[in-house]
PDB file of C-alpha atoms in Angstrom:
ATOM      1  CA  MET A   1     152.270 -12.789 235.418  1.00  0.00           C
ATOM      2  CA  TYR A   2     149.536 -14.224 233.239  1.00  0.00           C
ATOM      3  CA  ALA A   3     146.984 -12.908 230.768  1.00  0.00           C
ATOM      4  CA  VAL A   4     143.747 -14.034 229.176  1.00  0.00           C
ATOM      5  CA  ILE A   5     143.677 -13.332 225.433  1.00  0.00           C
ATOM      6  CA  GLU A   6     141.013 -13.757 222.794  1.00  0.00           C
ATOM      7  CA  THR A   7     141.849 -15.119 219.349  1.00  0.00           C
ATOM      8  CA  GLY A   8     139.937 -17.223 216.872  1.00  0.00           C
ATOM      9  CA  GLY A   9     136.722 -16.826 218.853  1.00  0.00           C
ATOM     10  CA  LYS A  10     138.241 -18.540 221.896  1.00  0.00           C
ATOM     11  CA  GLN A  11     139.916 -17.403 225.109  1.00  0.00           C
ATOM     12  CA  TYR A  12     143.297 -18.653 226.333  1.00  0.00           C
ATOM     13  CA  GLN A  13     145.126 -18.134 229.634  1.00  0.00           C
ATOM     14  CA  VAL A  14     148.817 -17.665 228.829  1.00  0.00           C
ATOM     15  CA  LYS A  15     152.095 -17.068 230.671  1.00  0.00           C
ATOM     16  CA  GLU A  16     155.512 -16.141 229.329  1.00  0.00           C
ATOM     17  CA  GLY A  17     157.201 -19.163 227.788  1.00  0.00           C
ATOM     18  CA  ASP A  18     153.956 -21.055 227.072  1.00  0.00           C
ATOM     19  CA  GLU A  19     153.446 -22.812 223.745  1.00  0.00           C
ATOM     20  CA  ILE A  20     149.786 -22.875 222.728  1.00  0.00           C
ATOM     21  CA  PHE A  21     147.826 -24.295 219.804  1.00  0.00           C
ATOM     22  CA  ILE A  22     145.306 -21.769 218.462  1.00  0.00           C
ATOM     23  CA  GLU A  23     143.069 -21.395 215.429  1.00  0.00           C
ATOM     24  CA  LYS A  24     145.196 -20.925 212.311  1.00  0.00           C
ATOM     25  CA  LEU A  25     146.503 -17.389 211.836  1.00  0.00           C
ATOM     26  CA  ALA A  26     146.759 -15.777 208.410  1.00  0.00           C
ATOM     27  CA  GLN A  27     150.479 -15.185 208.711  1.00  0.00           C
ATOM     28  CA  SER A  28     153.134 -17.849 208.493  1.00  0.00           C
ATOM     29  CA  GLU A  29     156.130 -18.074 210.822  1.00  0.00           C
ATOM     30  CA  GLY A  30     157.149 -14.838 212.529  1.00  0.00           C
ATOM     31  CA  GLU A  31     156.138 -12.419 215.254  1.00  0.00           C
ATOM     32  CA  VAL A  32     152.505 -11.817 216.205  1.00  0.00           C
ATOM     33  CA  VAL A  33     150.874  -9.393 218.680  1.00  0.00           C
ATOM     34  CA  PHE A  34     147.568 -10.117 220.416  1.00  0.00           C
ATOM     35  CA  ASP A  35     145.740  -6.858 221.245  1.00  0.00           C
ATOM     36  CA  LYS A  36     142.531  -8.402 222.587  1.00  0.00           C
ATOM     37  CA  VAL A  37     143.635  -8.888 226.201  1.00  0.00           C
ATOM     38  CA  ILE A  38     140.667  -9.593 228.460  1.00  0.00           C
ATOM     39  CA  MET A  39     142.500  -9.811 231.782  1.00  0.00           C
ATOM     40  CA  VAL A  40     146.006  -9.383 233.175  1.00  0.00           C
ATOM     41  CA  GLY A  41     146.895 -10.923 236.528  1.00  0.00           C
ATOM     42  CA  GLY A  42     149.975 -11.398 238.623  1.00  0.00           C
ATOM     43  CA  ASP A  43     151.303 -10.440 242.040  1.00  0.00           C
ATOM     44  CA  ALA A  44     148.990  -7.449 242.504  1.00  0.00           C
ATOM     45  CA  SER A  45     145.242  -7.374 241.954  1.00  0.00           C
ATOM     46  CA  PRO A  46     144.173  -8.388 238.426  1.00  0.00           C
ATOM     47  CA  LYS A  47     143.186  -5.860 235.763  1.00  0.00           C
ATOM     48  CA  ILE A  48     139.927  -6.770 234.073  1.00  0.00           C
ATOM     49  CA  GLY A  49     138.952  -5.126 230.805  1.00  0.00           C
ATOM     50  CA  GLU A  50     135.596  -3.801 229.673  1.00  0.00           C
ATOM     51  CA  PRO A  51     135.717  -5.699 227.294  1.00  0.00           C
ATOM     52  CA  TYR A  52     139.512  -5.405 226.759  1.00  0.00           C
ATOM     53  CA  VAL A  53     142.320  -3.987 228.911  1.00  0.00           C
ATOM     54  CA  ASN A  54     143.566  -0.681 227.493  1.00  0.00           C
ATOM     55  CA  SER A  55     147.220  -0.531 226.398  1.00  0.00           C
ATOM     56  CA  ALA A  56     147.825  -4.223 227.133  1.00  0.00           C
ATOM     57  CA  SER A  57     149.217  -6.653 224.587  1.00  0.00           C
ATOM     58  CA  VAL A  58     150.781 -10.086 224.384  1.00  0.00           C
ATOM     59  CA  LYS A  59     153.705 -10.707 222.047  1.00  0.00           C
ATOM     60  CA  GLY A  60     154.362 -14.138 220.608  1.00  0.00           C
ATOM     61  CA  THR A  61     156.104 -15.987 217.808  1.00  0.00           C
ATOM     62  CA  VAL A  62     154.424 -18.367 215.369  1.00  0.00           C
ATOM     63  CA  ILE A  63     156.488 -21.551 215.435  1.00  0.00           C
ATOM     64  CA  LYS A  64     154.562 -23.481 212.794  1.00  0.00           C
ATOM     65  CA  ASN A  65     151.240 -23.918 211.048  1.00  0.00           C
ATOM     66  CA  GLY A  66     149.827 -27.403 210.693  1.00  0.00           C
ATOM     67  CA  LYS A  67     146.806 -29.679 210.808  1.00  0.00           C
ATOM     68  CA  ALA A  68     145.507 -31.733 213.723  1.00  0.00           C
ATOM     69  CA  LYS A  69     144.816 -35.468 213.587  1.00  0.00           C
ATOM     70  CA  LYS A  70     141.980 -36.565 211.354  1.00  0.00           C
ATOM     71  CA  ILE A  71     138.570 -37.153 212.895  1.00  0.00           C
ATOM     72  CA  THR A  72     135.894 -39.249 211.214  1.00  0.00           C
ATOM     73  CA  VAL A  73     132.378 -37.856 210.894  1.00  0.00           C
ATOM     74  CA  PHE A  74     129.804 -40.546 210.117  1.00  0.00           C
ATOM     75  CA  THR A  75     126.115 -39.760 209.718  1.00  0.00           C
ATOM     76  CA  TYR A  76     123.326 -42.147 208.818  1.00  0.00           C
ATOM     77  CA  LYS A  77     119.571 -42.426 208.872  1.00  0.00           C
ATOM     78  CA  PRO A  78     118.308 -45.760 210.094  1.00  0.00           C
ATOM     79  CA  LYS A  79     115.957 -47.757 207.826  1.00  0.00           C
ATOM     80  CA  LYS A  80     116.589 -45.349 204.924  1.00  0.00           C
ATOM     81  CA  GLY A  81     119.801 -46.763 203.417  1.00  0.00           C
ATOM     82  CA  SER A  82     121.388 -43.317 203.710  1.00  0.00           C
ATOM     83  CA  LYS A  83     124.896 -42.897 205.109  1.00  0.00           C
ATOM     84  CA  ARG A  84     127.806 -40.525 204.717  1.00  0.00           C
ATOM     85  CA  LYS A  85     131.408 -40.769 205.938  1.00  0.00           C
ATOM     86  CA  LEU A  86     133.635 -37.681 206.042  1.00  0.00           C
ATOM     87  CA  GLY A  87     136.999 -36.806 207.531  1.00  0.00           C
ATOM     88  CA  HIS A  88     138.217 -33.460 208.881  1.00  0.00           C
ATOM     89  CA  ARG A  89     141.622 -32.078 209.887  1.00  0.00           C
ATOM     90  CA  GLN A  90     141.481 -28.792 211.785  1.00  0.00           C
ATOM     91  CA  PRO A  91     144.244 -26.306 210.863  1.00  0.00           C
ATOM     92  CA  TYR A  92     146.156 -24.719 213.750  1.00  0.00           C
ATOM     93  CA  SER A  93     149.055 -22.396 214.560  1.00  0.00           C
ATOM     94  CA  LYS A  94     151.567 -23.199 217.291  1.00  0.00           C
ATOM     95  CA  VAL A  95     152.543 -19.979 219.089  1.00  0.00           C
ATOM     96  CA  LYS A  96     155.194 -19.396 221.760  1.00  0.00           C
ATOM     97  CA  ILE A  97     154.378 -16.521 224.135  1.00  0.00           C
ATOM     98  CA  GLU A  98     157.352 -14.176 224.468  1.00  0.00           C
ATOM     99  CA  ALA A  99     156.164 -11.212 226.570  1.00  0.00           C
ATOM    100  CA  ILE A 100     153.106  -9.783 228.330  1.00  0.00           C
ATOM    101  CA  ASN A 101     152.921  -5.985 228.251  1.00  0.00           C
ATOM    102  CA  ALA A 102     150.457  -4.615 230.803  1.00  0.00           C
TER     103      ALA A 102
END
């Protein structure tokens, strides 16, 4: 059985036992429930929500919060002597999917 959930403005296809990296959640380590389930599929025909599937949820556990590798953002304007160098580390939460309730 699999599900498509929405969190952090993005959609993720998850199965039980998956470990996913998502946009950082407000809570630290512990249990989390995703209520915005867009689709639930499996052996039978899939259930598709309008926009979300009623009474469906995905339960997971936050393993850790962290930051991704640094990326360098460099902007410049040719012939103007203008340049700017910045770095960015995107925060994330690592979540293990425990159960899909359809």
